[in-house]
CSV table of C-alpha atoms and ligand atoms in Angstrom, one decimal:
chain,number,residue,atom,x,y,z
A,1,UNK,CA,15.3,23.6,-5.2
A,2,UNK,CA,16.6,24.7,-8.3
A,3,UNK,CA,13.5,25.4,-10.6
A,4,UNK,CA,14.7,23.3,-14.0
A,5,UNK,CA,14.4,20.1,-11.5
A,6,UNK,CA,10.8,21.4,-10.3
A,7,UNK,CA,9.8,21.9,-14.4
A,8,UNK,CA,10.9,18.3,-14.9
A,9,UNK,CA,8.8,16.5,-11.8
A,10,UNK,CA,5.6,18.9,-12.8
A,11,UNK,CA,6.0,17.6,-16.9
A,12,UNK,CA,6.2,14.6,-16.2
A,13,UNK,CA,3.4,14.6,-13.2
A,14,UNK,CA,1.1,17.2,-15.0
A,15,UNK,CA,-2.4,16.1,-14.5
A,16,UNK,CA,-5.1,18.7,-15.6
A,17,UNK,CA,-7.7,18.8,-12.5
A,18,UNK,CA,-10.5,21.8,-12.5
A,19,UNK,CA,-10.1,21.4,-8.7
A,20,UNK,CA,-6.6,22.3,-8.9
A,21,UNK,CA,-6.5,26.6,-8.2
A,22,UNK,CA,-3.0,26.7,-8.3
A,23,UNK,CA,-0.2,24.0,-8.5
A,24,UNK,CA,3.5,23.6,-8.4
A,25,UNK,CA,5.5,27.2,-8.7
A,26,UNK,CA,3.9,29.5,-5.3
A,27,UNK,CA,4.2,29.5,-1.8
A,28,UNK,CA,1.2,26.7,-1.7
A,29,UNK,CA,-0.9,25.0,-3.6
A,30,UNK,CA,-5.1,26.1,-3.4
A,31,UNK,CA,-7.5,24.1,-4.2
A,32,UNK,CA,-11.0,23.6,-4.1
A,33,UNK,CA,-12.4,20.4,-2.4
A,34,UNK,CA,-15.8,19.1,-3.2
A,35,UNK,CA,-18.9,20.6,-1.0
A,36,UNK,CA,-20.2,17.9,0.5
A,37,UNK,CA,-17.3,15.6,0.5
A,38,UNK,CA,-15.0,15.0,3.8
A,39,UNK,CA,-11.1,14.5,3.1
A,40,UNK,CA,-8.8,12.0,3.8
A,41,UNK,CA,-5.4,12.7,4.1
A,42,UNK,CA,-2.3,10.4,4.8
A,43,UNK,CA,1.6,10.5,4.3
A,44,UNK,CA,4.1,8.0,4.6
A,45,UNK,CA,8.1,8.3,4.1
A,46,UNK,CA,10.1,5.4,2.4
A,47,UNK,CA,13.5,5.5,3.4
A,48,UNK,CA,16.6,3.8,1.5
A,49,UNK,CA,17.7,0.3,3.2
A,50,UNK,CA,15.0,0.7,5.8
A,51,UNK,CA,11.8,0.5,2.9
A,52,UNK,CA,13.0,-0.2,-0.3
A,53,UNK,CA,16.6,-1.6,-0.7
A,54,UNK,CA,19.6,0.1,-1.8
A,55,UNK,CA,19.6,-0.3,-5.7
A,56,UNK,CA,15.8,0.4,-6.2
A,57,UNK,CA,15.3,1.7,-9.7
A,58,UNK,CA,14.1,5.4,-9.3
A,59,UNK,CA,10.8,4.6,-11.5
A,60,UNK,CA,10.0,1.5,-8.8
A,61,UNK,CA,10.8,4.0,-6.2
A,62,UNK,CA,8.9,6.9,-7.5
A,63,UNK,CA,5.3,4.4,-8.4
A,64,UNK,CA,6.2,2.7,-4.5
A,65,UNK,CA,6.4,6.1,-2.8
A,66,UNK,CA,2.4,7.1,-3.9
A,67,UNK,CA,1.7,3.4,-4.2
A,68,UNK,CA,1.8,3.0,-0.2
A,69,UNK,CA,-0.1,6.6,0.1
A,70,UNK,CA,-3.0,5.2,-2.4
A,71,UNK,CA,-3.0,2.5,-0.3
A,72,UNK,CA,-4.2,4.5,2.7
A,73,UNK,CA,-7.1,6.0,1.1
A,74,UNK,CA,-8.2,2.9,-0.7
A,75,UNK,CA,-8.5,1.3,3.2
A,76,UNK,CA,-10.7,4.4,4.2
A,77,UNK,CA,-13.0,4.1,0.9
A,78,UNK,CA,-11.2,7.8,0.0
A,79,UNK,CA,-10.8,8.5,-4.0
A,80,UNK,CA,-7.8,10.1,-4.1
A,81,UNK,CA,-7.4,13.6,-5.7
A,82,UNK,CA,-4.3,15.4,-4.6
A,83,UNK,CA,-0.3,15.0,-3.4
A,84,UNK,CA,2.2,16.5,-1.8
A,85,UNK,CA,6.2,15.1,-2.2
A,86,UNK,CA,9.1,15.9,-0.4
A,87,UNK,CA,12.3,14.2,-1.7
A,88,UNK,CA,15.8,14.0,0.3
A,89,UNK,CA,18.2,13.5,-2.1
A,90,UNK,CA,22.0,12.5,-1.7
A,91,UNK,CA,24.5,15.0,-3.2
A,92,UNK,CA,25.4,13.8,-6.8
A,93,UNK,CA,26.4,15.4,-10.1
A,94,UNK,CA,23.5,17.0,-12.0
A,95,UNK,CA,23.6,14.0,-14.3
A,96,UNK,CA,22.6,11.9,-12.0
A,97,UNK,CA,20.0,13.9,-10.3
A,98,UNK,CA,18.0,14.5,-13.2
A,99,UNK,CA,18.3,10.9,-15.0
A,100,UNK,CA,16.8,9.9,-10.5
A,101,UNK,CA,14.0,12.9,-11.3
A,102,UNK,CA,13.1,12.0,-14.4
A,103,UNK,CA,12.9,7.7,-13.4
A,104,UNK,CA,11.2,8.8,-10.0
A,105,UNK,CA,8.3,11.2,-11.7
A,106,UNK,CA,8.0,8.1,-14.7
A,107,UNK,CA,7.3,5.5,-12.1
A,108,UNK,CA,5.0,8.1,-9.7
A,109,UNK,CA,3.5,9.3,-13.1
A,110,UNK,CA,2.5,6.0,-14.5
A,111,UNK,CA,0.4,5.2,-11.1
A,112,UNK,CA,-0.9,8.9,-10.2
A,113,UNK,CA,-2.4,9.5,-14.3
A,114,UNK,CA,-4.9,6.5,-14.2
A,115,UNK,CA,-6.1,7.2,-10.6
A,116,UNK,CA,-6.5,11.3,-12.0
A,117,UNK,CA,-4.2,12.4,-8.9
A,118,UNK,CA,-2.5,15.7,-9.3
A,119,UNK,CA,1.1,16.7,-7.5
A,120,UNK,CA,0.1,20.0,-6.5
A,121,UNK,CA,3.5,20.8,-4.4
A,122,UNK,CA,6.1,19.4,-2.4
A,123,UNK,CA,9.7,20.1,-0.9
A,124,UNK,CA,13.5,19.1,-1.9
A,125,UNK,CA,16.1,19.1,0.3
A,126,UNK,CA,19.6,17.1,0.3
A,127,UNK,CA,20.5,14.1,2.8
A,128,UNK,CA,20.4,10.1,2.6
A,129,UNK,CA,17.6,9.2,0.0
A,130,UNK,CA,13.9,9.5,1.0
A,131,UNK,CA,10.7,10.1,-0.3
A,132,UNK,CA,7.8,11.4,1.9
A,133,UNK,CA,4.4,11.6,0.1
A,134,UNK,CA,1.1,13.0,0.9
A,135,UNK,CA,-2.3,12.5,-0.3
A,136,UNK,CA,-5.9,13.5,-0.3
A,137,UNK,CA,-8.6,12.2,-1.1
A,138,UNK,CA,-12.7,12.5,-0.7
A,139,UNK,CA,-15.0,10.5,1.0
A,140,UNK,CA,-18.9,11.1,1.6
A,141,UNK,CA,-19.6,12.5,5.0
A,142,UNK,CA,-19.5,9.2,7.9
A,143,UNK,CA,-18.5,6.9,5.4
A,144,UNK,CA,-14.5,6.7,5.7
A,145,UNK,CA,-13.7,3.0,6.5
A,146,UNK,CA,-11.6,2.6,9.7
A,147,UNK,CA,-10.4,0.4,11.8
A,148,UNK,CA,-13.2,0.2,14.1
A,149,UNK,CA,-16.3,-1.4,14.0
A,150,UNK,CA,-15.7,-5.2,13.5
A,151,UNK,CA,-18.3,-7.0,15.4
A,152,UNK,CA,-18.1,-10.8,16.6
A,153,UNK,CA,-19.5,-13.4,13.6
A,154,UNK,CA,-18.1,-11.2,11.1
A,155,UNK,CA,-15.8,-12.8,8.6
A,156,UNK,CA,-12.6,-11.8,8.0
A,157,UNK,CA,-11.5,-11.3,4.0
A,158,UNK,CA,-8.3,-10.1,2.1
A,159,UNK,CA,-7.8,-9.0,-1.5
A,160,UNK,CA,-5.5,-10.5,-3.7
A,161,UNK,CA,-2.5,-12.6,-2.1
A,162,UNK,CA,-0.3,-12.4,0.7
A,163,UNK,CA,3.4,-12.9,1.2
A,164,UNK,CA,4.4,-12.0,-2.0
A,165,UNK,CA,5.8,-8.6,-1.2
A,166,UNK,CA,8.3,-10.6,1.6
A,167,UNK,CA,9.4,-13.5,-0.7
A,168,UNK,CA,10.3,-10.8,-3.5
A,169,UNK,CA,12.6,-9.0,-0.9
A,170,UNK,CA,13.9,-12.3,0.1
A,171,UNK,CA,14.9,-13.2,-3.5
A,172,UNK,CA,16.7,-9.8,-3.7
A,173,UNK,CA,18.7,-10.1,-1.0
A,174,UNK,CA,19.9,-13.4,-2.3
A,175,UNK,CA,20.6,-11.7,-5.6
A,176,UNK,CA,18.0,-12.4,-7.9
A,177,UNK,CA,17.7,-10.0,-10.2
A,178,UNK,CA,14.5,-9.0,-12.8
A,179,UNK,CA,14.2,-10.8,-15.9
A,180,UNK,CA,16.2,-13.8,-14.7
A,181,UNK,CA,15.0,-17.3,-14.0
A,182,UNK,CA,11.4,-18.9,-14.9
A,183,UNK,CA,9.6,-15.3,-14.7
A,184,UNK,CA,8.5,-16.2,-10.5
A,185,UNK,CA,11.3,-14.1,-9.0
A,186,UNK,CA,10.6,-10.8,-11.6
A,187,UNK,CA,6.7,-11.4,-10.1
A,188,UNK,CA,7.5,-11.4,-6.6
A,189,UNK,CA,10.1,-8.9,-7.1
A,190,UNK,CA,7.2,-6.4,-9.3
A,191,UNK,CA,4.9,-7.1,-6.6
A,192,UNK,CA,7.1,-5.7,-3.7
A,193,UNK,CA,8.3,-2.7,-6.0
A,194,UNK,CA,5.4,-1.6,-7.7
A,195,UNK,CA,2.6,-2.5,-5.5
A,196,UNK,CA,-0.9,-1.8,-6.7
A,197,UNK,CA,-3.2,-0.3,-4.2
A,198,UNK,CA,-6.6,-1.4,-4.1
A,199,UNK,CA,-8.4,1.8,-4.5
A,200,UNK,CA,-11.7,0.7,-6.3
A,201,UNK,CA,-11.9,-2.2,-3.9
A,202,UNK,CA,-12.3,0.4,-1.3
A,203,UNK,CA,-14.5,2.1,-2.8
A,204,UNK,CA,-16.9,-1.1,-3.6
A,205,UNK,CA,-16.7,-1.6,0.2
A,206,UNK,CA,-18.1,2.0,1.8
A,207,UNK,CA,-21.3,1.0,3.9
A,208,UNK,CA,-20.3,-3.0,3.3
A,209,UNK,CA,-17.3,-3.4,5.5
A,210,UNK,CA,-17.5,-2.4,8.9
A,211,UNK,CA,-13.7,-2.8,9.5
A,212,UNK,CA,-10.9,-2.2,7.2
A,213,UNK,CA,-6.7,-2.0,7.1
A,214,UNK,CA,-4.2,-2.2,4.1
A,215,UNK,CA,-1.6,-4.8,5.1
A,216,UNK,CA,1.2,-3.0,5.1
A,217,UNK,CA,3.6,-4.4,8.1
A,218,UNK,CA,2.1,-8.0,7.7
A,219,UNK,CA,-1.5,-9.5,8.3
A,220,UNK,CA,-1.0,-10.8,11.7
A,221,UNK,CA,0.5,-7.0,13.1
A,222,UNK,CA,-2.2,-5.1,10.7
A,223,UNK,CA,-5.7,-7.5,11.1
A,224,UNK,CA,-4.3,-6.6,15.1
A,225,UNK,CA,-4.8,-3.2,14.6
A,226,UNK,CA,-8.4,-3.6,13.5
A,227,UNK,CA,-8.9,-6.4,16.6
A,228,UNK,CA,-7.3,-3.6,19.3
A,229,UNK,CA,-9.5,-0.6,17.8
A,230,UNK,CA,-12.5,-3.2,17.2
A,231,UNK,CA,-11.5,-4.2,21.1
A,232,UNK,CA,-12.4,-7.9,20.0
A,233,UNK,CA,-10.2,-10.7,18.7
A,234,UNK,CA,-9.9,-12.5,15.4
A,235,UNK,CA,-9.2,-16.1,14.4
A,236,UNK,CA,-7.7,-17.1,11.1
A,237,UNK,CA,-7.2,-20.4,9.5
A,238,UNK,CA,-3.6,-20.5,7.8
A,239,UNK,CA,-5.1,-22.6,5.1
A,240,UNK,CA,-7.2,-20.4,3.9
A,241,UNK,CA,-4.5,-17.8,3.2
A,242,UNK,CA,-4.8,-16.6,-0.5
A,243,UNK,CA,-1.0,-17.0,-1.8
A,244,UNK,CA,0.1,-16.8,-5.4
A,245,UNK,CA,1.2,-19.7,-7.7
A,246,UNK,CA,4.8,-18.1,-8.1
A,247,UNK,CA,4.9,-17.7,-4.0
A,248,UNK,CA,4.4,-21.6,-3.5
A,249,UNK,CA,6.2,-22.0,-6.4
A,250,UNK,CA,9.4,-20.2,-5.1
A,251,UNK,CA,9.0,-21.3,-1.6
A,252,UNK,CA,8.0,-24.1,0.4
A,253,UNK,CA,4.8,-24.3,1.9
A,254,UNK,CA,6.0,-23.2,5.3
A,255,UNK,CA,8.1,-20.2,4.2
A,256,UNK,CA,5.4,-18.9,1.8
A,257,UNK,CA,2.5,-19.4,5.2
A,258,UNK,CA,4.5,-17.4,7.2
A,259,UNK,CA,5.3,-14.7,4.5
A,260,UNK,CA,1.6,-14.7,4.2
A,261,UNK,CA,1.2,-14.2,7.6
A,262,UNK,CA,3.8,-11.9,9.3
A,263,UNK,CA,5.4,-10.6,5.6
A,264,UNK,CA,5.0,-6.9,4.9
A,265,UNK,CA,4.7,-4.7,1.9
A,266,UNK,CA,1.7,-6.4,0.3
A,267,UNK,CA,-0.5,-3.8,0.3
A,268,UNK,CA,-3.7,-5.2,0.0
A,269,UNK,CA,-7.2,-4.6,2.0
A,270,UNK,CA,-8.0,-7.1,5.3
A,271,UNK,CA,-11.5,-6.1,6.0
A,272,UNK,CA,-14.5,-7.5,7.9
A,273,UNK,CA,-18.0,-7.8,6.7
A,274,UNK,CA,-21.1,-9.7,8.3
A,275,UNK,CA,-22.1,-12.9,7.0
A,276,UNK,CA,-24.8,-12.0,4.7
A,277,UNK,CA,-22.8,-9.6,2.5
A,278,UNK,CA,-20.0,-12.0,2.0
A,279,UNK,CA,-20.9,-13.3,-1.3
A,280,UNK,CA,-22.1,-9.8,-3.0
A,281,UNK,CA,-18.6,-8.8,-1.7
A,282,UNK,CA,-16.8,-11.3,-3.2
A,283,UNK,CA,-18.9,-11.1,-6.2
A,284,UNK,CA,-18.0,-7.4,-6.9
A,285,UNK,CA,-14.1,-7.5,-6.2
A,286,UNK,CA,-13.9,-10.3,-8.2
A,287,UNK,CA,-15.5,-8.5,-11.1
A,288,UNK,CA,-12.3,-6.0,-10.2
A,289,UNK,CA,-9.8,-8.2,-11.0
A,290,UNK,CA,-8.2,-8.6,-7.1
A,291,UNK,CA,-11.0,-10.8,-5.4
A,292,UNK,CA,-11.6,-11.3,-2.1
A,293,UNK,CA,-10.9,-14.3,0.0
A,294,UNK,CA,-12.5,-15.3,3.6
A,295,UNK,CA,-9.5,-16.0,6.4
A,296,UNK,CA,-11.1,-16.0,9.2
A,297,UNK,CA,-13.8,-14.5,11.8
A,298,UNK,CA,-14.2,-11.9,14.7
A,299,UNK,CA,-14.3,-13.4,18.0
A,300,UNK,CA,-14.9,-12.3,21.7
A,301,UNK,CA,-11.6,-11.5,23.0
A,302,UNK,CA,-8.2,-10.4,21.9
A,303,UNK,CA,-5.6,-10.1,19.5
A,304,UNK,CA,-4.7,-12.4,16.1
A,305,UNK,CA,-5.2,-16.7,16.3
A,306,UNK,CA,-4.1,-18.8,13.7
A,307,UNK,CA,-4.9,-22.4,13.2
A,308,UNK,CA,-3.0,-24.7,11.0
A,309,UNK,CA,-4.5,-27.5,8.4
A,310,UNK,CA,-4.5,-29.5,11.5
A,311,UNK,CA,-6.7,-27.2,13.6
A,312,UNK,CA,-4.1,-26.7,15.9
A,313,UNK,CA,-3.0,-23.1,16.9
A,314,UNK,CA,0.0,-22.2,15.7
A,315,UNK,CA,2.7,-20.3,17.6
A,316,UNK,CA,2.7,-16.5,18.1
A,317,UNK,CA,6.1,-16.6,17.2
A,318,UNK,CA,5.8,-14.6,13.6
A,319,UNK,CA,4.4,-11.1,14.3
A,320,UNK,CA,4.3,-8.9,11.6
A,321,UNK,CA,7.2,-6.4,12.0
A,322,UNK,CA,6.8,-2.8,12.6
A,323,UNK,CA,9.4,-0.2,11.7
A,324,UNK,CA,9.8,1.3,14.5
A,325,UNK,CA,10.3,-2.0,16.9
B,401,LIG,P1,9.6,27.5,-1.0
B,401,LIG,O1,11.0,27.8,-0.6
B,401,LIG,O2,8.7,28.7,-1.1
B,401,LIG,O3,9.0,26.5,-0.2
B,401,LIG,P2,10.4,25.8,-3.1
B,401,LIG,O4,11.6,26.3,-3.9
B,401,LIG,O5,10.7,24.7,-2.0
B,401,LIG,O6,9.7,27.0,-2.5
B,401,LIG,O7,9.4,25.2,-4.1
B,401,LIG,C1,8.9,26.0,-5.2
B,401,LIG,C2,7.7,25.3,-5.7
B,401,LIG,O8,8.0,24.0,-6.2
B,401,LIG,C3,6.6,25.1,-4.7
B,401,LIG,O9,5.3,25.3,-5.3
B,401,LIG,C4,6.7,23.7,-4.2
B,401,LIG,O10,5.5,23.2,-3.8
B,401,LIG,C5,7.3,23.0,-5.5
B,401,LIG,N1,8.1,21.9,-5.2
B,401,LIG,C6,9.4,21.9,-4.6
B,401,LIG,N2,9.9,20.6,-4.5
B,401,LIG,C7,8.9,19.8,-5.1
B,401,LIG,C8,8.9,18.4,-5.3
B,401,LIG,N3,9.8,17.6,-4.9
B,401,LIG,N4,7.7,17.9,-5.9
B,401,LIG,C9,6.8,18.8,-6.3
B,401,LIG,N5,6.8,20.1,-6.1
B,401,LIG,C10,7.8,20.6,-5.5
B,402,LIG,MG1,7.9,29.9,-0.2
């Protein structure tokens, strides 16, 4: 791509890192990864109307596209270090590629400088608008978190809230708009655009949690994930499920339980820990500001249960969706 375009995504994205060799502007980026350390390394693409909607402000667009990356290491207990981007972008005057660049790099800027990640490289081409982004990160040797691991009696926690992410893109596509109304909507609506991965959560839980997934597609399709590589079951009590006051405040009770359960884009940690860590866990992601609440427990068995208020199991009819179903 033209190199006045590149200049503007490396100001706005420059991050001084000694392990950095060489950065934007060659072939490839070198650099220099810790002895001693193992890497972690994800990438996910957001594409327009399928991951954000049409309209997204470049800056929500920009922070979302490294938000959902950060998100991966934080569930492996990886601190991140490095990115790649590659951007697709729609043919449009030079006005209006630059004002995108320079709201894209703000957004992916203001999330990368506190977290000390560098953009060390990365591709543009032309076509309908998307945004893949790569990371790495470092992690001491065996002690990545994965999805495996979960062992029956251990108790089944979540940071923050759930459902928010789905009610926010619910209010959108009703036309609510940010800044209008009592201040709930521009909450839900913030927390499905600018998402904040829960990196020193998953940090706080190396060698603690013996299973962990960011809940990206929903809780019921991503807490399956850890149950099928854990080969055991899990069995949540809806009650339980940590939602926000401007969730139940936007939503009846039933809309915001299933948003909590089968709603995507949250982006917080589901993890498992035995029973005598719980309260040190909680305890230390509290002190973090996200918390951690207990939903449920492994079982014998297979797949995701839910019980209602009642104790009665609730319908399998809400699965969390997956893009490619
Ligand atoms: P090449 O054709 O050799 O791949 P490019 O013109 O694509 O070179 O890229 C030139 C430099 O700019 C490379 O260092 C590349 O990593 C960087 N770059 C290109 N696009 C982006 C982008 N969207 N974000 C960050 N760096 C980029
Ligand atoms: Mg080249």
């Amino acid at each position: 791509m033209e190199f006045s375009l590149i200049d503007r995504i490396r100001e706005r994205t420059a991050q001084g890192r000694d392990d950095v060799r060489l950065g934007i502007g060659d072939d490839a980026a070198v650099v220099a990864p810790p002895a001693g350390q193992e890497l972690a390394i994800a990438i996910d693409t957001l594409v327009e109307g399928v991951h954000f909607p049409h309209g997204t402000a470049p800056a929500d667009i920009g922070w979302k596209s490294l938000a959902v990356n950060l998100s991966d290491l934080a569930a492996m207990g990886a601190s991140p270090a490095w990115a790649l981007l590659a951007l697709t972008l729609p043919p449009q005057s030079r006005e209006q590629l630059q004002a995108f660049i320079d709201g894209f790099a703000e957004g992916f800027a203001q999330l990368a400088q506190p977290h000390r990640l560098a953009l060390i490289g990365g591709d543009t081409t032309h076509g309908a608008l998307a945004v893949s982004v790569a990371v790495h990160g470092f992690v001491p040797p065996d002690q990545a978190l994965t999805r495996a691991g979960a062992r029956v009696g251990d108790v089944v926690l979540v940071t923050g809230t759930l459902g928010d992410a789905a009610a926010g893109l619910q209010l959108l596509q009703h036309g609510a708009r940010v800044g209008e109304g009592d201040g709930r909507a521009a909450y839900l609506i913030e927390r499905l655009n600018r998402p904040t991965p829960r990196l020193a959560a998953g940090l706080a839980l190396r060698e603690r949690a013996t299973a962990c997934i960011d809940v990206s597609d929903g809780l019921l399709a991503d807490l399956g994930h850890i149950c099928e590589a854990s080969g055991l079951g899990a069995e949540i009590d809806a009650p339980l499920l940590p939602r926000s006051s401007m969730l139940l405040g936007a939503f009846d009770d039933v809309t915001a339980r299933d948003f909590a359960l089968a709603g995507g884009d949250d982006y917080e940690l589901c993890f498992t820990v035995p029973p005598s860590l719980v309260a040190e866990v909680q305890a230390d992601l509290a002190r973090m500001g996200c918390g951690a609440t207990r939903i449920g427990r492994m079982v014998e068995g297979y797949g995701v249960r839910v019980r209602d208020e009642r104790g009665q199991w609730l319908e399998a009819t809400h699965r969390g969706w997956d893009h490619f179903a």
